[in-house]
mmCIF file of C-alpha atoms in Angstrom:
data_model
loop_
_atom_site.group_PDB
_atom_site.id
_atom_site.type_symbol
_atom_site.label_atom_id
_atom_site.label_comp_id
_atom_site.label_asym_id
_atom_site.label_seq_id
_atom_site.Cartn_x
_atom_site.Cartn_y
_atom_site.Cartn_z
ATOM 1 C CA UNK A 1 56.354 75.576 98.975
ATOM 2 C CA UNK A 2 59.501 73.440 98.756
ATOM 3 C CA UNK A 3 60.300 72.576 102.019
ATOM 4 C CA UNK A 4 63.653 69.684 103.366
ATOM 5 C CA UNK A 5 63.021 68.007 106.484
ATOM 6 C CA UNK A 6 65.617 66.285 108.765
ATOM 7 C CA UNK A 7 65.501 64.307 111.811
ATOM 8 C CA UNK A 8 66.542 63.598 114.045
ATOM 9 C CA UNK A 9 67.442 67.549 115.186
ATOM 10 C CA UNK A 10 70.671 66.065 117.543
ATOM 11 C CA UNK A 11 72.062 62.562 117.824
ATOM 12 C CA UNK A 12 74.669 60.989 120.520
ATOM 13 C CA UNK A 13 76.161 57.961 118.865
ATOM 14 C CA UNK A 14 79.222 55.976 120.814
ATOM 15 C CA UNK A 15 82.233 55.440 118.520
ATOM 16 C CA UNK A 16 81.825 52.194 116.666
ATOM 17 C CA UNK A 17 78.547 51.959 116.413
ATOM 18 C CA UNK A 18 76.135 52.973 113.372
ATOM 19 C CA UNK A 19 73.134 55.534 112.652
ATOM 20 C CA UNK A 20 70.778 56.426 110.197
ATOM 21 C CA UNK A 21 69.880 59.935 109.832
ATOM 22 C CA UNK A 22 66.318 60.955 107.435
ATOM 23 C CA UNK A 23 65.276 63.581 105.247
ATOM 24 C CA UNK A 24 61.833 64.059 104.051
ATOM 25 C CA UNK A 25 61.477 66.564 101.235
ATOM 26 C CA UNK A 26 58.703 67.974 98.812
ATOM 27 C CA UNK A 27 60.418 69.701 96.276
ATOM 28 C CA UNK A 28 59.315 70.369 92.880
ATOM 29 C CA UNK A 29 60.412 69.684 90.078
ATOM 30 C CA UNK A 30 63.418 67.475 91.946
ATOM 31 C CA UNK A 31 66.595 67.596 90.079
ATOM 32 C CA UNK A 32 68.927 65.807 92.645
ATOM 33 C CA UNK A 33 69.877 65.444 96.604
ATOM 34 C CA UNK A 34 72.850 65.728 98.177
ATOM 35 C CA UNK A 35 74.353 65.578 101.548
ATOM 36 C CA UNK A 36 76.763 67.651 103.189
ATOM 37 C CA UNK A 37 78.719 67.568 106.290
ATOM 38 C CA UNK A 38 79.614 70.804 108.006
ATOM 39 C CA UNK A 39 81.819 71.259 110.684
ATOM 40 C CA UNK A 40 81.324 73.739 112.941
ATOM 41 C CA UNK A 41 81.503 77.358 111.743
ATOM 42 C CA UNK A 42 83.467 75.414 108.567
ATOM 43 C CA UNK A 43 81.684 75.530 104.999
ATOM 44 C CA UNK A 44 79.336 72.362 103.954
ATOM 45 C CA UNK A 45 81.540 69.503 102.606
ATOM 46 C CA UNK A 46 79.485 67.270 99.750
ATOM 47 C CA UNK A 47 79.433 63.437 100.883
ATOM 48 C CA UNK A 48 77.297 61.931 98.082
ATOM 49 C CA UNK A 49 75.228 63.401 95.030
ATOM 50 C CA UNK A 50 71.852 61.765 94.056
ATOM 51 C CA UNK A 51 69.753 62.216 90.776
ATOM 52 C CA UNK A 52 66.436 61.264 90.334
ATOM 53 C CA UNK A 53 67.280 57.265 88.705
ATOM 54 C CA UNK A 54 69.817 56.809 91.617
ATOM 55 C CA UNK A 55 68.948 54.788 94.630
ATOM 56 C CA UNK A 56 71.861 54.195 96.588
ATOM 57 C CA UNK A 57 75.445 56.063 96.714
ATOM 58 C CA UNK A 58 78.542 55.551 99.070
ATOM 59 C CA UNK A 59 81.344 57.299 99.951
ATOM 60 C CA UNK A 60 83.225 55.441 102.116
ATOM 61 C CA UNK A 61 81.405 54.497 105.272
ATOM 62 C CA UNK A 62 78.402 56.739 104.308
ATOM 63 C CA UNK A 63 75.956 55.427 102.360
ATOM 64 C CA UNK A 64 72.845 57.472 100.996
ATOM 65 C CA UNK A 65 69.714 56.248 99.901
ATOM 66 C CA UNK A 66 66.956 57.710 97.840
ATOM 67 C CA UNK A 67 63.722 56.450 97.208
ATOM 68 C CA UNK A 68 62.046 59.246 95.415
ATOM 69 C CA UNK A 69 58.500 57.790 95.065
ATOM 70 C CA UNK A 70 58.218 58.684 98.789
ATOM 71 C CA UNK A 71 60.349 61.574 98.439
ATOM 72 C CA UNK A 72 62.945 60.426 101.329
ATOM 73 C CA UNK A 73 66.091 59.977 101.933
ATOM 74 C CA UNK A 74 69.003 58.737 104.416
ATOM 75 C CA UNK A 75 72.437 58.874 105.505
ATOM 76 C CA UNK A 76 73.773 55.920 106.800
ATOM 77 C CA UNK A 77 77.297 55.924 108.653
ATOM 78 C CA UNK A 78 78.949 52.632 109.459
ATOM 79 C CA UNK A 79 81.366 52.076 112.414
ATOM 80 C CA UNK A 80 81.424 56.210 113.464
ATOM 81 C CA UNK A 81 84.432 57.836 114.690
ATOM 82 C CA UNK A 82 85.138 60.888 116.750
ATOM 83 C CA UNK A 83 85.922 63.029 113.571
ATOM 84 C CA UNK A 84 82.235 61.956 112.264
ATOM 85 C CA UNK A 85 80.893 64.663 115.101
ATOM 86 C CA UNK A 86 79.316 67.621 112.726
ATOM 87 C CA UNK A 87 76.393 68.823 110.864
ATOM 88 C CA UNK A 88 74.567 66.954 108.601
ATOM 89 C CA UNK A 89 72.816 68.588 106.194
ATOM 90 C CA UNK A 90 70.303 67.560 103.336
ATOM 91 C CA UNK A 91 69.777 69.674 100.177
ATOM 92 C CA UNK A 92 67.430 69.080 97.597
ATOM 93 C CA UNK A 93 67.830 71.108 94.431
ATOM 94 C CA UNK A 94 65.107 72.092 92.399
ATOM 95 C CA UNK A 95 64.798 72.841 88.543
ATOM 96 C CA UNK A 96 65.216 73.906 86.149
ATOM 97 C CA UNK A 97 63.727 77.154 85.816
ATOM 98 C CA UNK A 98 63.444 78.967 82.546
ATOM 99 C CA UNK A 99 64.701 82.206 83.908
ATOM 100 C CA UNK A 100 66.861 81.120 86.791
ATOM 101 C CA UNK A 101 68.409 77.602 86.481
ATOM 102 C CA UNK A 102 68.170 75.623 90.021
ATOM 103 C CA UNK A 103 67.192 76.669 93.547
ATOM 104 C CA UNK A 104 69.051 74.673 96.349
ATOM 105 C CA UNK A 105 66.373 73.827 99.082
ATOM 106 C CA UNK A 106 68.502 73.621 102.451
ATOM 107 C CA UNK A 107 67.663 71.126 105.664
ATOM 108 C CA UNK A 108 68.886 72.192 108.748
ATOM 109 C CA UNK A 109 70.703 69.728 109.477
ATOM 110 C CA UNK A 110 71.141 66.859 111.962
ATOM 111 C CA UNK A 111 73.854 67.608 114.227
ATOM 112 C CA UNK A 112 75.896 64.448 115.317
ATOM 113 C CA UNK A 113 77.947 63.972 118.481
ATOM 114 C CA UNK A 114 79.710 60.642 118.791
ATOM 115 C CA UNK A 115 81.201 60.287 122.055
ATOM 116 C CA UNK A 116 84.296 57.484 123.092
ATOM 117 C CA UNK B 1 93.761 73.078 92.814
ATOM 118 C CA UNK B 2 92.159 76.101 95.225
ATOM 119 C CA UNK B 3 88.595 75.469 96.234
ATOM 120 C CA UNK B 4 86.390 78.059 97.225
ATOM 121 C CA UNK B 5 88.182 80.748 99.014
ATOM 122 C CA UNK B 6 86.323 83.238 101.604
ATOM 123 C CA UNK B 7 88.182 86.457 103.277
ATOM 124 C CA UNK B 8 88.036 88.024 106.018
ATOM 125 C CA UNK B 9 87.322 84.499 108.094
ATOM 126 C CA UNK B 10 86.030 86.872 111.081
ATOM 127 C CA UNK B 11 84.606 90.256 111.143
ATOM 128 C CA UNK B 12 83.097 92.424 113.910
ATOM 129 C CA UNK B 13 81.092 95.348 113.108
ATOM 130 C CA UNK B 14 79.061 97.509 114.508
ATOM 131 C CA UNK B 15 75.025 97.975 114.085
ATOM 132 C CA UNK B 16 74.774 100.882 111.514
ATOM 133 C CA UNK B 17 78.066 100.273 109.258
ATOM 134 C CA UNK B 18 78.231 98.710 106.401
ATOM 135 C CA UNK B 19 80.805 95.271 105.472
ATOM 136 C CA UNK B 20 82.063 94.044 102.567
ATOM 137 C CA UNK B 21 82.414 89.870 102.134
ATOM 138 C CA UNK B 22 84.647 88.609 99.294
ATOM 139 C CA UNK B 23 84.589 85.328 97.109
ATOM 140 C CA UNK B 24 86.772 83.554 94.939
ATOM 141 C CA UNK B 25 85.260 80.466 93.103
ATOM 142 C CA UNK B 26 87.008 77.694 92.591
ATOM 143 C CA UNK B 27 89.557 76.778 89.201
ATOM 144 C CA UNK B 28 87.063 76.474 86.340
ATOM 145 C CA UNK B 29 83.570 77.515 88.096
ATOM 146 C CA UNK B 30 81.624 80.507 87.234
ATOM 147 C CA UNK B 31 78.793 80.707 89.293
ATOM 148 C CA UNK B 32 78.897 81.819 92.664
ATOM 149 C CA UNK B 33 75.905 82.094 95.201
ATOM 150 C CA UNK B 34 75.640 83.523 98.689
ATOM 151 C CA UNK B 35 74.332 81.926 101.833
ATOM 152 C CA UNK B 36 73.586 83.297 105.116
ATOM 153 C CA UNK B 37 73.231 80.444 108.100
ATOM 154 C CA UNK B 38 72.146 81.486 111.247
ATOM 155 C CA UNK B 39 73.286 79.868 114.672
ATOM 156 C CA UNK B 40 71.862 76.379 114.644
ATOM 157 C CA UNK B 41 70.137 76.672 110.864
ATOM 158 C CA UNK B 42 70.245 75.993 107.382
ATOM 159 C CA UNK B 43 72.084 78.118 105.325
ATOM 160 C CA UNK B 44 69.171 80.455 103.487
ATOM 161 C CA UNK B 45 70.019 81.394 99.898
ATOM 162 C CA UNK B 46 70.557 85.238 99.584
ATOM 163 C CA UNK B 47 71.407 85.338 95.428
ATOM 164 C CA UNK B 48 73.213 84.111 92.556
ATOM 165 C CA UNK B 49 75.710 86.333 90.301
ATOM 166 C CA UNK B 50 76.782 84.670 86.893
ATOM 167 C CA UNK B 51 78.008 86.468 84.045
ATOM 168 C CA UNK B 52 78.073 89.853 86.520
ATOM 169 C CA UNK B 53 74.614 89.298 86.709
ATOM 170 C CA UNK B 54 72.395 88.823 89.411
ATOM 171 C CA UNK B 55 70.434 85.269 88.130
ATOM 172 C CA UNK B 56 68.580 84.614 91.160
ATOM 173 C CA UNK B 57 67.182 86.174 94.918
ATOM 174 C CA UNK B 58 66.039 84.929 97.658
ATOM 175 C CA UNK B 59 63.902 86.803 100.495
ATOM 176 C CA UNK B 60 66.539 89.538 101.462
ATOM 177 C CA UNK B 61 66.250 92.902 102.121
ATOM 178 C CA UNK B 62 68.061 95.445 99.057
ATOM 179 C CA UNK B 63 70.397 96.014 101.897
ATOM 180 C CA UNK B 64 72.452 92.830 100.382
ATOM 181 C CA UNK B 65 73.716 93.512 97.233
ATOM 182 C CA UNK B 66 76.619 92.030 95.255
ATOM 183 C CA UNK B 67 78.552 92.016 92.945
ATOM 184 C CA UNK B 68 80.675 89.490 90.028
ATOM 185 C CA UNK B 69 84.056 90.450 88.787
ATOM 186 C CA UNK B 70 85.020 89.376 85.144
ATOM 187 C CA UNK B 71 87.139 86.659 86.871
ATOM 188 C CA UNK B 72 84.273 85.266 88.058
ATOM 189 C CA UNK B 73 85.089 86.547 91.456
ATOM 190 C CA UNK B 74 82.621 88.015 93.889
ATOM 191 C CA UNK B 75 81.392 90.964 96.295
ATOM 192 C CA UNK B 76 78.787 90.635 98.970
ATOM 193 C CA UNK B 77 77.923 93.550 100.757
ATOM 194 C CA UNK B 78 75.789 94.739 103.631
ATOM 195 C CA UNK B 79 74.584 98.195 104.145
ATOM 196 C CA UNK B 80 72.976 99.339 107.978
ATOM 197 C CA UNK B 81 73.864 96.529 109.876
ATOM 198 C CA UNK B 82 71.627 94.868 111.940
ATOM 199 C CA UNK B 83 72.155 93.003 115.102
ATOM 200 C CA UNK B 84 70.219 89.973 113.624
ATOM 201 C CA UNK B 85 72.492 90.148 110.272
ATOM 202 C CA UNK B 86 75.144 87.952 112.751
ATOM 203 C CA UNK B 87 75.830 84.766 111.239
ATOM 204 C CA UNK B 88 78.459 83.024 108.792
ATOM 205 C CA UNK B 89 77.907 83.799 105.255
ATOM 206 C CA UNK B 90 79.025 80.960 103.141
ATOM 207 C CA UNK B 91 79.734 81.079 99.428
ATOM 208 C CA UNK B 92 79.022 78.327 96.380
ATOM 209 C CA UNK B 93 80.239 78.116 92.947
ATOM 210 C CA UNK B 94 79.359 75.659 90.669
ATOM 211 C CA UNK B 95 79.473 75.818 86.955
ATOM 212 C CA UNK B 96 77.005 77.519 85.140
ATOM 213 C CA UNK B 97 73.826 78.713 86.805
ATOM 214 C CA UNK B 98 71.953 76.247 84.291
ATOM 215 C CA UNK B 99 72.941 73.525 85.628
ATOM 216 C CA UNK B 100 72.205 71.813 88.777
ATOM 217 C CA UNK B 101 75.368 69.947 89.995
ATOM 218 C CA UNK B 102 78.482 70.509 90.945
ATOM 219 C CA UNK B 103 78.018 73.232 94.340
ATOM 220 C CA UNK B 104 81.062 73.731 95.971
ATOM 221 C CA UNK B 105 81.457 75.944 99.314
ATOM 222 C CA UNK B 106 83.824 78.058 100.957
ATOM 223 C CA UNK B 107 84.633 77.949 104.811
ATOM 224 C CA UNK B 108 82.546 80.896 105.308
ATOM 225 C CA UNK B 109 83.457 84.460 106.845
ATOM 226 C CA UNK B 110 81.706 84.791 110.587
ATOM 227 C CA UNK B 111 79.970 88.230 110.624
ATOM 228 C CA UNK B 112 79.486 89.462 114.447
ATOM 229 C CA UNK B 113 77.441 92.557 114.547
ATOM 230 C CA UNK B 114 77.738 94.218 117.852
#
């Protein structure tokens, strides 16, 4: 069963300072990752967009990492700021399919609170 | 350049009626999928519609159907609403269902079921 596993659940970060947040997966076949952030009761937004050759991706002060030999991956943020507070979400996508393309396998999520 | 767009935003209903969500996919996508996310979870896939055709399920009940528009525009709907059927429903597109990249959401319509 393809499963997407995130921790920690919750975080409390003060602004300024940096975190790491994980996601364990076992997907098959793995096509790529991504990560999301989701405000609350707001659609995901995509931060970064991994395929199976790629290690390392940034967007601005997040930084995802892939090492898919040991099927993980994180979400580094560097010097957090109040607007960073959301939900964090992993997704692995899986594929193809003959009959039915890709199936998006969902974490759920890491919520983040950084506080002043 | 719209993105995804989602109407109504909010919706209360009660247990026993039936709703109707709406979709429009963003400029040059023509694959949309449907997401349910609970309180506090993932969003869990409910199906795909490309080409007016339903590509893929997941583990819903055949009270969710939907339905694509030949402008790639789409329908959810929800027959004998359940109390448990609360939760914002969040739509994707992407281009073509082949293909795995690309996923763009909406903001999501929150369905209260009362």
């Amino acid at each position: 069963k393809n499963q997407v596993e995130q921790s920690p659940q919750s975080l409390i970060i003060l602004e300024g300072k940096n975190c790491t947040l994980q996601c364990n997966y076992t997907v098959s076949p793995f096509s790529n990752l991504r990560w999301y952030k989701q405000d609350t009761g707001r659609g995901p937004v995509s931060l970064t967009i991994m395929t199976f050759s790629e290690n390392t991706k940034s967007n601005g002060r997040y930084t995802a990492t892939l090492d898919a030999d040991t099927k993980q991956s994180s979400l580094h943020i560097t010097a957090s700021q109040l607007s960073d507070s959301a939900s964090y979400i992993c997704v692995v996508s899986a594929g193809p399919y003959s009959n039915s393309g890709y199936a998006l396998n969902f974490g759920k999520g890491t919520s983040l609170l950084v506080t002043p | 350049d719209a993105g995804v767009t989602q109407s109504p935003t909010h919706l209360i209903k009660t247990r026993g009626q039936q709703v109707t969500l709406r979709c429009s996919p963003k400029s040059g996508h023509d694959t949309v999928s449907w997401y349910q996310q609970a309180l506090g979870q993932g969003p869990q896939f409910i199906f795909q519609y490309y080409e007016e055709e339903e590509r893929q399920r997941g583990n819903f009940p055949d009270r969710f159907s939907g339905h694509q528009f030949p402008n790639y525009s789409s329908e959810l709907n929800v027959n004998a609403l359940l109390l448990g059927d609360s939760a914002l429903y969040l739509c994707a597109s992407s281009l073509d269902w082949r293909q795995g990249h690309g996923y763009t959401f909406g903001s999501g319509t929150r369905l209260t079921v009362v």
